mmCIF file of C-alpha atoms and ligand atoms in Angstrom:
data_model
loop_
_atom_site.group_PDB
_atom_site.id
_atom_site.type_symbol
_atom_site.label_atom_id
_atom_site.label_comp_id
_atom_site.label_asym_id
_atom_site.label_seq_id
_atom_site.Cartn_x
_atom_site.Cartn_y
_atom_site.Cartn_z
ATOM 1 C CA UNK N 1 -5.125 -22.975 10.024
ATOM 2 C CA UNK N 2 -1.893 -23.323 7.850
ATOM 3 C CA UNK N 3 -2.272 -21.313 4.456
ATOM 4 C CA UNK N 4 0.087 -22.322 1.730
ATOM 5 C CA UNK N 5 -1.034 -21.418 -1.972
ATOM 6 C CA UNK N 6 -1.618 -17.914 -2.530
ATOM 7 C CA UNK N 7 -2.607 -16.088 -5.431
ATOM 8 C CA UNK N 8 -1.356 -12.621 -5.695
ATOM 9 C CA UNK N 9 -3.476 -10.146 -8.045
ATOM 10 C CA UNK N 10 -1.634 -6.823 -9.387
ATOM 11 C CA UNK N 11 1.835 -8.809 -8.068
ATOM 12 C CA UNK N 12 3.704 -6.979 -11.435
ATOM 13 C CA UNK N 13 3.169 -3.471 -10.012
ATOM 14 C CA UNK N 14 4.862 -1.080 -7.590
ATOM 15 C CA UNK N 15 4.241 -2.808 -4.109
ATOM 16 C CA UNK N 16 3.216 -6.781 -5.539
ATOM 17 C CA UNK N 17 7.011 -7.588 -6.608
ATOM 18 C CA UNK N 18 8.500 -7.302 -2.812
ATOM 19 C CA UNK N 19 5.325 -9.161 -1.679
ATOM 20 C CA UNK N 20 5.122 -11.891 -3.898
ATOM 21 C CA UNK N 21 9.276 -12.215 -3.562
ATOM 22 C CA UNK N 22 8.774 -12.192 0.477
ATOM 23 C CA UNK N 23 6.131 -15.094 0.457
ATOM 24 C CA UNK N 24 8.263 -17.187 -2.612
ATOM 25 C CA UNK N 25 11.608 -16.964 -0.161
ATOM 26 C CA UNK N 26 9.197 -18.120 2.909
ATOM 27 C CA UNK N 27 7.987 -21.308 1.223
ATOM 28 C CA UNK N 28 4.680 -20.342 0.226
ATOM 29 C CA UNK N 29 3.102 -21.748 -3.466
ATOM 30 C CA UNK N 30 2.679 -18.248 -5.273
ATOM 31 C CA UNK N 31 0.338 -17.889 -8.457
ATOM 32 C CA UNK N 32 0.335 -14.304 -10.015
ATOM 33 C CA UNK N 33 -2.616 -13.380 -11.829
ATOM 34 C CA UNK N 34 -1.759 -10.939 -14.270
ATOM 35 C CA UNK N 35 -3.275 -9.984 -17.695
ATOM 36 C CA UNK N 36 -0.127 -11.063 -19.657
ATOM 37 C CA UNK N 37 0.905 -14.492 -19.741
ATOM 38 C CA UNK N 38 4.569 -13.577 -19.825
ATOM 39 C CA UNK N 39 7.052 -14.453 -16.619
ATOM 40 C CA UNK N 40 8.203 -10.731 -15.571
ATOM 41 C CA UNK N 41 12.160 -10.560 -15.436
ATOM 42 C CA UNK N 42 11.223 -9.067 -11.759
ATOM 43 C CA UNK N 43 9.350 -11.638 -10.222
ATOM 44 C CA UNK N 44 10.644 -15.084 -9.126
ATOM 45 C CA UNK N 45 11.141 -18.031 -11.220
ATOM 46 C CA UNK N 46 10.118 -19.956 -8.855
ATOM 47 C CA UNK N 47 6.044 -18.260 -8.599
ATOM 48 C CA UNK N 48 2.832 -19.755 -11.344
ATOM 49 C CA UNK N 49 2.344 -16.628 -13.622
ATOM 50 C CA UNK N 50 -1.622 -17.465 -14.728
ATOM 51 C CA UNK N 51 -3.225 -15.182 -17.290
ATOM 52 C CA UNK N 52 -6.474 -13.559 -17.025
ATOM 53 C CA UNK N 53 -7.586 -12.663 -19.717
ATOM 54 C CA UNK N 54 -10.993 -11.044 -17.779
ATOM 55 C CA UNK N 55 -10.607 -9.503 -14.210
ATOM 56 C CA UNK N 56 -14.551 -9.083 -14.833
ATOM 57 C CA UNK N 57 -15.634 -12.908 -15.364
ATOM 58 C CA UNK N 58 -15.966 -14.567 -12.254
ATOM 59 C CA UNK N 59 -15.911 -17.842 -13.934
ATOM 60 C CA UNK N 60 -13.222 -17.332 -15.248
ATOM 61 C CA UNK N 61 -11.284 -15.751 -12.001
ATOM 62 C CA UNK N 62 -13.186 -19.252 -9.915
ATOM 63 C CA UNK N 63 -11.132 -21.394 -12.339
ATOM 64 C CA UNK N 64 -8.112 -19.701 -11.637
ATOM 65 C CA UNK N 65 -8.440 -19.615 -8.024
ATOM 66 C CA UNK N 66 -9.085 -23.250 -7.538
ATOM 67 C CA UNK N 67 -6.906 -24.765 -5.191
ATOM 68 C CA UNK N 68 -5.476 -21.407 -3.296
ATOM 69 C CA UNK N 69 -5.917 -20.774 0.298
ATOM 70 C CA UNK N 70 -5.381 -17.330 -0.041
ATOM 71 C CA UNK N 71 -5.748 -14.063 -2.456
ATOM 72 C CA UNK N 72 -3.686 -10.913 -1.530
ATOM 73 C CA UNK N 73 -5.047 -8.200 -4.014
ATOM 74 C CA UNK N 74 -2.342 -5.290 -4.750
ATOM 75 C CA UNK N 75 -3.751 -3.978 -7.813
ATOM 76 C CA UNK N 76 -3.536 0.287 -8.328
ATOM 77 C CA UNK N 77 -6.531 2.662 -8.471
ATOM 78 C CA UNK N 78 -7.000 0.949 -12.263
ATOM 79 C CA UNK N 79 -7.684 -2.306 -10.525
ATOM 80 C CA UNK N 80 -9.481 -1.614 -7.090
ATOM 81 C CA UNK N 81 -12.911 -2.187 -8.535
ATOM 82 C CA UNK N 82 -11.934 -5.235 -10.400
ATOM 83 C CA UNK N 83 -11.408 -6.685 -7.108
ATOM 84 C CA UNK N 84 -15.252 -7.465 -6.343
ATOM 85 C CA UNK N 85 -15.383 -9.959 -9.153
ATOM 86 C CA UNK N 86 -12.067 -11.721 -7.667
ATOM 87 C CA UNK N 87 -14.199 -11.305 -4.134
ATOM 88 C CA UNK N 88 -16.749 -13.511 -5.470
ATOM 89 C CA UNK N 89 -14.855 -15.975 -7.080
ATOM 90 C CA UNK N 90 -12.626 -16.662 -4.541
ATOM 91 C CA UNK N 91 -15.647 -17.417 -2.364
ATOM 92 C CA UNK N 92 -16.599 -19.514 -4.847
ATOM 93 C CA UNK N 93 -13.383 -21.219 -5.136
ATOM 94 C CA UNK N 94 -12.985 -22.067 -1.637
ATOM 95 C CA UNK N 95 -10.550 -19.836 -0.915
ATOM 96 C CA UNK N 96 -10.089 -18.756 3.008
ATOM 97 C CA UNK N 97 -8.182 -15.599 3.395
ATOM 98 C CA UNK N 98 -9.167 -12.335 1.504
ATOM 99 C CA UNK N 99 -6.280 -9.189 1.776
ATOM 100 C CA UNK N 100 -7.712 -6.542 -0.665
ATOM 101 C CA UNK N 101 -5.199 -3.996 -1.928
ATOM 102 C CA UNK N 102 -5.658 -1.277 0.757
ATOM 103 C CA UNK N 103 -1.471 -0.707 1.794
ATOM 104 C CA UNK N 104 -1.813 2.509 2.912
ATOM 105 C CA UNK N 105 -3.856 5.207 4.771
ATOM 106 C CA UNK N 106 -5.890 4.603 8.131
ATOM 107 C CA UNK N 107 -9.133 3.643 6.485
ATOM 108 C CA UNK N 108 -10.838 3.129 9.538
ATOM 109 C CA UNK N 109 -10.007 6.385 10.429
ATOM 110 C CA UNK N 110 -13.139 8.789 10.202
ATOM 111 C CA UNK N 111 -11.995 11.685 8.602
ATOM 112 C CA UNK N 112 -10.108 9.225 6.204
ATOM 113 C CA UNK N 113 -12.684 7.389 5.328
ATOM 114 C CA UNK N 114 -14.442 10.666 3.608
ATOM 115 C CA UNK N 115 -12.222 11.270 1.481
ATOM 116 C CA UNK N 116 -12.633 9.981 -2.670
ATOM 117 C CA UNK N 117 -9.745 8.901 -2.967
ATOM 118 C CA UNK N 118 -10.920 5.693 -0.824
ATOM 119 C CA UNK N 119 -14.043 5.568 -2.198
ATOM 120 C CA UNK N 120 -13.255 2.412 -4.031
ATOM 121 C CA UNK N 121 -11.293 0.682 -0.977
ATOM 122 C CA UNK N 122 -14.152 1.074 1.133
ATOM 123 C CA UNK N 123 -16.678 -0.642 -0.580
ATOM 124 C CA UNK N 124 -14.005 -3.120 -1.283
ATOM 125 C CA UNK N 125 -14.116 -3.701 2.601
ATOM 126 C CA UNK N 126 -17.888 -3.230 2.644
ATOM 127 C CA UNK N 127 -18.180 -6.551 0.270
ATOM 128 C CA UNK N 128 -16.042 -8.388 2.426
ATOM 129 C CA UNK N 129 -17.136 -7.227 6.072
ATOM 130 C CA UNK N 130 -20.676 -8.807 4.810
ATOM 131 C CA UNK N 131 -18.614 -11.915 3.310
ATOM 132 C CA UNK N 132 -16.956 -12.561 6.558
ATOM 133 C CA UNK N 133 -20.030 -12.104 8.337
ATOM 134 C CA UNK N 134 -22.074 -15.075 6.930
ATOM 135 C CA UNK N 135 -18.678 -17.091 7.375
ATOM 136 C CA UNK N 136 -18.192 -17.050 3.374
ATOM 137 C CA UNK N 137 -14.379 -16.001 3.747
ATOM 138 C CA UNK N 138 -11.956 -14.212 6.021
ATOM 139 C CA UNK N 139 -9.647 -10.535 5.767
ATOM 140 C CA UNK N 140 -7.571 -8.848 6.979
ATOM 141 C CA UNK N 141 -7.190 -5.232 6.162
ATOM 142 C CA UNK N 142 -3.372 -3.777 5.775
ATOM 143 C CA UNK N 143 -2.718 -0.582 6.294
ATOM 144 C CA UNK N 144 1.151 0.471 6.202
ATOM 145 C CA UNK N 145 1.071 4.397 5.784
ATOM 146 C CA UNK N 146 3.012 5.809 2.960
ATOM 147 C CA UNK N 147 5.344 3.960 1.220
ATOM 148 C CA UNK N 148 9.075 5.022 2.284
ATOM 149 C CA UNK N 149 11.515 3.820 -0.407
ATOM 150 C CA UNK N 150 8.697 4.306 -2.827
ATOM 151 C CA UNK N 151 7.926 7.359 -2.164
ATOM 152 C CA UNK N 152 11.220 9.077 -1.458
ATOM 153 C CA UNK N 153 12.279 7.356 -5.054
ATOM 154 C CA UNK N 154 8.959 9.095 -6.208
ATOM 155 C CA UNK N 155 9.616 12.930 -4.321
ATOM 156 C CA UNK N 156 5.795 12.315 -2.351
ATOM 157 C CA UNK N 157 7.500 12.423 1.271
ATOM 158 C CA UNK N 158 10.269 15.400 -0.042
ATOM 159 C CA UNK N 159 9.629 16.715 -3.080
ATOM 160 C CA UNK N 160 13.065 16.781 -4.181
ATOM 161 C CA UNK N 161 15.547 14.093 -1.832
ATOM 162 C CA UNK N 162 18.084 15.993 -4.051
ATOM 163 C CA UNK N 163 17.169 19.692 -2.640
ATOM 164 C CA UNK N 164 17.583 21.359 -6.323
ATOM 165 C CA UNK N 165 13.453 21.992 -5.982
ATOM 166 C CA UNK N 166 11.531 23.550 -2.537
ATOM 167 C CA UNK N 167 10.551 21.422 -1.176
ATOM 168 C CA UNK N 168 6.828 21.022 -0.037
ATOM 169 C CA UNK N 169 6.532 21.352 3.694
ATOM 170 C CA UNK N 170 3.248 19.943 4.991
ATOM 171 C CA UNK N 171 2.328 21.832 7.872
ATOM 172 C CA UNK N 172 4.921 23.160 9.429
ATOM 173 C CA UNK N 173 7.033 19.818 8.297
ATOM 174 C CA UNK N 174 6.964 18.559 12.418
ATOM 175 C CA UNK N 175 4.071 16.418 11.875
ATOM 176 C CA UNK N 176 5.120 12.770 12.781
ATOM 177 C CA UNK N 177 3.697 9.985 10.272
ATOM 178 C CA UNK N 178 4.065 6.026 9.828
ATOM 179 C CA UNK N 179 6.054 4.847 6.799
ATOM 180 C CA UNK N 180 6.393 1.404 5.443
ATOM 181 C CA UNK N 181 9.624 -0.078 3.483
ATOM 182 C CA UNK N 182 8.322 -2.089 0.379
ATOM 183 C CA UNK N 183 10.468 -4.807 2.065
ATOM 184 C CA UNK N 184 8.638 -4.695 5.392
ATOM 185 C CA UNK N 185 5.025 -4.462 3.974
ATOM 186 C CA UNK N 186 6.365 -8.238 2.444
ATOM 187 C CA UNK N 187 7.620 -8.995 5.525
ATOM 188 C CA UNK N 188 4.063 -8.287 7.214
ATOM 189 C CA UNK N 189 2.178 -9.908 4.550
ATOM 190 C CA UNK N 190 4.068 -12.977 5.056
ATOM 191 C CA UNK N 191 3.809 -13.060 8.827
ATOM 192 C CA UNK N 192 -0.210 -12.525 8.507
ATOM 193 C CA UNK N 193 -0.065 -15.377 6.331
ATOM 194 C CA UNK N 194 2.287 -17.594 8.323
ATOM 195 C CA UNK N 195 -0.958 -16.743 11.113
ATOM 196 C CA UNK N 196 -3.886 -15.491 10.162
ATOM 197 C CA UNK N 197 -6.288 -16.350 12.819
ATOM 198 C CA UNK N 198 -4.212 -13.667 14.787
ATOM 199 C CA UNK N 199 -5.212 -10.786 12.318
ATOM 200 C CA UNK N 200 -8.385 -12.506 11.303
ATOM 201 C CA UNK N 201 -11.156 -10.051 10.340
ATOM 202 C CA UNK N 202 -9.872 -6.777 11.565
ATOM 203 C CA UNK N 203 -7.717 -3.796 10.280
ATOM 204 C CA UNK N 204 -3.692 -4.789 10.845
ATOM 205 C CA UNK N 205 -1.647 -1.670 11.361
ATOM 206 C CA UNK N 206 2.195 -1.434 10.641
ATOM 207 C CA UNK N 207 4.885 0.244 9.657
ATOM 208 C CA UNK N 208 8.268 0.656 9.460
ATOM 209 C CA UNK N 209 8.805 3.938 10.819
ATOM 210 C CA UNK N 210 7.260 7.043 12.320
ATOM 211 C CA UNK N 211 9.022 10.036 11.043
ATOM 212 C CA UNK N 212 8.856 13.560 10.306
ATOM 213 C CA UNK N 213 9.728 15.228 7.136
ATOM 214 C CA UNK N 214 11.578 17.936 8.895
ATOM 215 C CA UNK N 215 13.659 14.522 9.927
ATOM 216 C CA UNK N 216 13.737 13.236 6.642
ATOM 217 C CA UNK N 217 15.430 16.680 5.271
ATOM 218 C CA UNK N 218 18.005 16.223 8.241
ATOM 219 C CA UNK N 219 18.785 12.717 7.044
ATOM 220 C CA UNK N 220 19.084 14.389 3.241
ATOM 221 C CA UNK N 221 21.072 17.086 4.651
ATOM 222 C CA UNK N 222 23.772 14.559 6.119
ATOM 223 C CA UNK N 223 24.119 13.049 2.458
ATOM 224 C CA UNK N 224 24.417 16.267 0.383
ATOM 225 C CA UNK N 225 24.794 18.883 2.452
ATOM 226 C CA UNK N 226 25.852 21.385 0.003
ATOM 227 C CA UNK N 227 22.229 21.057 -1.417
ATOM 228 C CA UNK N 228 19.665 24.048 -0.774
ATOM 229 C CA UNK N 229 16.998 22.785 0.857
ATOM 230 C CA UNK N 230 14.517 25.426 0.068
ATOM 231 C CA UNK N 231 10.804 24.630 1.459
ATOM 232 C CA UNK N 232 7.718 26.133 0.674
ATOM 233 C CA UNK N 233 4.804 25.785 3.162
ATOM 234 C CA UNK N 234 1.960 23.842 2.341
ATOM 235 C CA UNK N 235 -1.326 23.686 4.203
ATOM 236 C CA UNK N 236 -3.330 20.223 3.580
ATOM 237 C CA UNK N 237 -7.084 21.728 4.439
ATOM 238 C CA UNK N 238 -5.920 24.300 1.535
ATOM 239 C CA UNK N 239 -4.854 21.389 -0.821
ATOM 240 C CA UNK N 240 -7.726 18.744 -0.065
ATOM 241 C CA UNK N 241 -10.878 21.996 -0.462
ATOM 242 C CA UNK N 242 -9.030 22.574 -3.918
ATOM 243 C CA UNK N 243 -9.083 18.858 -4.597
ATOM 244 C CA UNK N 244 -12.446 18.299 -3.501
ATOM 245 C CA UNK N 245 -13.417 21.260 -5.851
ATOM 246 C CA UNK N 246 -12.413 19.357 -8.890
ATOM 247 C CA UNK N 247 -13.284 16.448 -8.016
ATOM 248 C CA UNK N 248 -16.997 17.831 -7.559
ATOM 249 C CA UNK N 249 -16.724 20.099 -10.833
ATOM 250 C CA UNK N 250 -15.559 16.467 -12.466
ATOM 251 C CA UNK N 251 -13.047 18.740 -14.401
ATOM 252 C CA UNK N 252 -9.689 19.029 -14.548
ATOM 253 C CA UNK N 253 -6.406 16.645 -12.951
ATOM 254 C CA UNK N 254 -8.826 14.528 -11.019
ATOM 255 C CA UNK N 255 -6.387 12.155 -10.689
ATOM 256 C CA UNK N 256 -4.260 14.726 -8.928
ATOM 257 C CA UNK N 257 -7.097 15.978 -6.952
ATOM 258 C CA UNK N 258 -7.414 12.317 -5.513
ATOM 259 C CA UNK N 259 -3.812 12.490 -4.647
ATOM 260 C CA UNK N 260 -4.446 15.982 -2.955
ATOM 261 C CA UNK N 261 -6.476 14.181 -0.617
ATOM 262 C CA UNK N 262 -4.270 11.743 0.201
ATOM 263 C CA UNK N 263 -1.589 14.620 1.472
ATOM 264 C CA UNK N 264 -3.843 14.994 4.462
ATOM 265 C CA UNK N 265 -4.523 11.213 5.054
ATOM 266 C CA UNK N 266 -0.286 11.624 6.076
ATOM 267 C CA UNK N 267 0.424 15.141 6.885
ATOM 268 C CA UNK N 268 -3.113 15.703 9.501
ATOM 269 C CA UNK N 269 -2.555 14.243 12.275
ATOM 270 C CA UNK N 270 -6.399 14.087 13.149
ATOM 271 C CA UNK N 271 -6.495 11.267 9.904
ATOM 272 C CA UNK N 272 -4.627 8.660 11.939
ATOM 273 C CA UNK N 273 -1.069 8.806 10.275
ATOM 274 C CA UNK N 274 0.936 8.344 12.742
ATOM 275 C CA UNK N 275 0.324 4.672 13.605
ATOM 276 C CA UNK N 276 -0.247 2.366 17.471
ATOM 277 C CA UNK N 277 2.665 0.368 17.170
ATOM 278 C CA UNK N 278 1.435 -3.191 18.708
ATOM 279 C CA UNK N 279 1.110 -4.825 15.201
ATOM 280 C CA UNK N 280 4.142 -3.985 14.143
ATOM 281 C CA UNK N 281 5.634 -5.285 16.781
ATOM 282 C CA UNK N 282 4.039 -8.531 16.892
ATOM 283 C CA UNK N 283 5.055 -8.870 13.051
ATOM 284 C CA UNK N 284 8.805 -7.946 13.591
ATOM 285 C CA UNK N 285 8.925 -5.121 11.781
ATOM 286 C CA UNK N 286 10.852 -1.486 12.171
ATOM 287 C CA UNK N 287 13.508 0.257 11.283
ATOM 288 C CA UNK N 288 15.947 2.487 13.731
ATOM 289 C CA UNK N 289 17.373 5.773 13.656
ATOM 290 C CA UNK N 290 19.707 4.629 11.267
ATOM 291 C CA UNK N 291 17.961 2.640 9.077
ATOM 292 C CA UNK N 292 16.067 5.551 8.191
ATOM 293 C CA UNK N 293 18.749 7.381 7.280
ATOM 294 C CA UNK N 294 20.058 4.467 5.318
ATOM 295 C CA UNK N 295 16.911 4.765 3.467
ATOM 296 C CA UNK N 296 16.992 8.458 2.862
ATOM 297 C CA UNK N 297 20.807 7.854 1.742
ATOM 298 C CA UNK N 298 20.154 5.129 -0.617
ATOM 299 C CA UNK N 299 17.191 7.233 -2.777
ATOM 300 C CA UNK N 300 19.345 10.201 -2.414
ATOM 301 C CA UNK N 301 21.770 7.708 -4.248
ATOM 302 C CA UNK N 302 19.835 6.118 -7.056
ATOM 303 C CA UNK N 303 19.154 10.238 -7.772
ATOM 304 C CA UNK N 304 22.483 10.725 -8.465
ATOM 305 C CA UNK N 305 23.492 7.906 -10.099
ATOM 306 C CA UNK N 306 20.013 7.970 -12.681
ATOM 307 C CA UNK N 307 21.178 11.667 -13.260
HETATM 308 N N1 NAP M 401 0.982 3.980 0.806
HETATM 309 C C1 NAP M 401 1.534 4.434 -0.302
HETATM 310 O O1 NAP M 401 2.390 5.342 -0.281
HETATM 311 C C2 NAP M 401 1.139 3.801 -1.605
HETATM 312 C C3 NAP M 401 1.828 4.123 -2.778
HETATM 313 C C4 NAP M 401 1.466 3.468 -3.957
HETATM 314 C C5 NAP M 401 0.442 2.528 -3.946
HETATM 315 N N2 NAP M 401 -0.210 2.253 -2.766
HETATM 316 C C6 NAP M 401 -1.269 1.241 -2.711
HETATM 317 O O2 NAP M 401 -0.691 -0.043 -2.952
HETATM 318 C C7 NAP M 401 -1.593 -0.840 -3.712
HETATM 319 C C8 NAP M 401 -0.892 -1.308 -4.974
HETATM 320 O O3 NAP M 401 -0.533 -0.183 -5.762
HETATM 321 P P1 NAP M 401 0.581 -0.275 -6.908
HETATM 322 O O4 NAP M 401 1.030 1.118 -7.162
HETATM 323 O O5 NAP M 401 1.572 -1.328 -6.554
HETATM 324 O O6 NAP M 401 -0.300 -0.772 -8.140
HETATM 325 P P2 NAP M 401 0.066 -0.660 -9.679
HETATM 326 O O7 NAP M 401 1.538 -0.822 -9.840
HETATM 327 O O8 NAP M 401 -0.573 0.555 -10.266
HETATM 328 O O9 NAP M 401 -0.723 -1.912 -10.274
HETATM 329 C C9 NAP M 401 -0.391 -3.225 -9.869
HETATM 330 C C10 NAP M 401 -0.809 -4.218 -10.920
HETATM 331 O O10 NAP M 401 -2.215 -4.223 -11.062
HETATM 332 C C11 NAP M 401 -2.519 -4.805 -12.314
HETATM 333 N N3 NAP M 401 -3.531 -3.971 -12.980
HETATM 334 C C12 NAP M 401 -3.490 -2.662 -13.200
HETATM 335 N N4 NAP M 401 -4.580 -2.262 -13.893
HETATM 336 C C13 NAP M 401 -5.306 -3.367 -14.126
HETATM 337 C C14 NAP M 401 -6.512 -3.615 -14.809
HETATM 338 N N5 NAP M 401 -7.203 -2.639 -15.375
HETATM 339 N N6 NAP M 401 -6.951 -4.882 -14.850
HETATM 340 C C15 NAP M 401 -6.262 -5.877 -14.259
HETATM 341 N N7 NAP M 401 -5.093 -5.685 -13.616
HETATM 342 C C16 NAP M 401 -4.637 -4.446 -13.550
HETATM 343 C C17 NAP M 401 -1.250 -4.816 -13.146
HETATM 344 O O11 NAP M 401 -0.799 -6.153 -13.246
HETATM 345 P P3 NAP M 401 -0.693 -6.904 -14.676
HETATM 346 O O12 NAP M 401 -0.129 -5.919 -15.642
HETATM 347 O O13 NAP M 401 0.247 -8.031 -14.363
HETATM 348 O O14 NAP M 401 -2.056 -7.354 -15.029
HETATM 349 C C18 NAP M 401 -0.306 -3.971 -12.317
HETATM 350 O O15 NAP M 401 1.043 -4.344 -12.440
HETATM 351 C C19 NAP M 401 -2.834 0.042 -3.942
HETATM 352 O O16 NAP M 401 -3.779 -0.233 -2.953
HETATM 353 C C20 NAP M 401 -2.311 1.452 -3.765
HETATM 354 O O17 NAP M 401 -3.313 2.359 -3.319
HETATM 355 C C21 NAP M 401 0.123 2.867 -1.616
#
């Protein structure tokens, strides 16, 4: 089956630019579906920028999805629910392939799938499972661990690439994880697309890396040495009871409560982080020794320069 017009929904945020520029530079007819109308400066001239003006009419979404083969969701937590009315219209549009916005944790892992934060993702995958079954429309399910570049730029793997702050050491800072370049979760988007009866139906693990953070502090270290590198332990069962606390008392940072939970999803090894690497091999992806350190070296760089 040879996809070529996708649709990309949430393609404006954090992750959608590098996919939507990955499947514009391999050929593919890319439509955006944003709520403005506007071309971003970031994306492509070359990709369809269609407004929606509601995520929650599926007549509306149908019309806009006429014609496209395939939908690749990456909206945030904002979005995730939104994507059950694209679900339906994009059955009802014809088109083939479904890849909600998951891009992340193992959410087929068990103890993973408990947690809140993925409440929304899973009945995301619920809706299409059943989908799929009566032969309505296809998925695939990405899941790319945490986002490297991203998140160094964003102090979630270290706290502080810089080493002014201490740094939060998640259990003993040894555990190893998977981590996904925003560049390489294009790059496996594009080679699902390029074919998708090879990842047809099923959860599609990659990544870019497996890592520690005790590693990632050595590859900091190398870059500004003279920095402090103070850590502070940090226990995940401690963090996700305290998130699951406020997220039960429905007071409080909920939103960082959610996040909380997420910190075990990557630091506990019995949530799956640390990824089986056949996927990621088939798509071509990876990074060495070096390019992780390239990676560390380049946020560590933006730091400085932004100060
Ligand atoms: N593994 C990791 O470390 C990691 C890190 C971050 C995110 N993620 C995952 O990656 C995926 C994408 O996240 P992201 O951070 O890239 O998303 P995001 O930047 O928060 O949102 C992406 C786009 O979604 C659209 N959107 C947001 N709210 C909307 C609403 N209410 N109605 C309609 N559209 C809305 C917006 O597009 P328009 O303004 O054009 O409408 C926005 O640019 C999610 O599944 C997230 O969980 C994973």
């Amino acid at each position: 089956m040879s996809l070529k017009r996708i649709a990309v929904f949430g393609g404006t945020g954090n992750l959608g630019p590098d996919i939507v520029g990955a499947l514009e530079q391999a050929k593919f007819d890319v439509t955006v579906l944003s709520r403005s109308a506007e071309h971003p400066a970031h994306l492509p001239r070359g990709v369809t920028i269609k407004q929606v003006k509601d995520f929650t009419s599926v007549s509306e979404l149908t019309e806009v999805l006429q014609g496209q083969d395939a939908v690749v969701a990456v909206p945030g937590p904002v979005g995730i629910p939104l994507q059950h009315h694209v679900i339906d219209a994009a059955v009802a549009a014809g088109v083939k392939y479904f890849l909600p916005s998951e891009f992340g944790s193992r959410t087929d892992n068990a103890h993973a799938r408990k947690l809140p934060v993925f409440a929304g993702k899973l009945k995301v995958q619920d809706q299409l499972e059943k989908l799929a079954q009566e032969g309505k429309i296809s998925y695939v399910f990405v899941n790319t661990g945490a986002f490297f570049d991203w998140g160094l730029d964003m102090g979630f793997l270290i706290t502080d690439v810089l080493g002014q702050k201490p740094i939060s050491l998640y259990n003993g800072g040894d555990v190893e994880f998977s981590t996904s370049t925003l560049a390489d979760i294009g790059k496996a988007v594009v080679g699902i697309l390029q074919k998708p009866e090879q990842f047809r139906n099923r959860f599609v693990t990659v990544n870019s890396a497996v890592v520690t953070q005790n590693q990632l502090i050595a590859a900091a270290k190398k870059v500004v040495p003279d920095a402090p590198f103070n850590t502070t332990p940090v226990d995940t069962e401690v963090v996700l009871q305290k998130s699951l606390e406020t997220i039960k008392s429905g007071q409080g940072d909920i939103h960082g409560a959610m996040l909380g939970g997420l910190m075990s999803a990557i630091f506990n090894p019995s949530y799956g982080g640390k990824f089986p690497q056949e996927d990621s091999h088939t798509l071509g992806l990876g990074i060495d020794q070096a390019g992780v350190e390239a990676v560390v070296a380049k946020s560590i760089q933006k730091k400085q320069q932004a100060k």
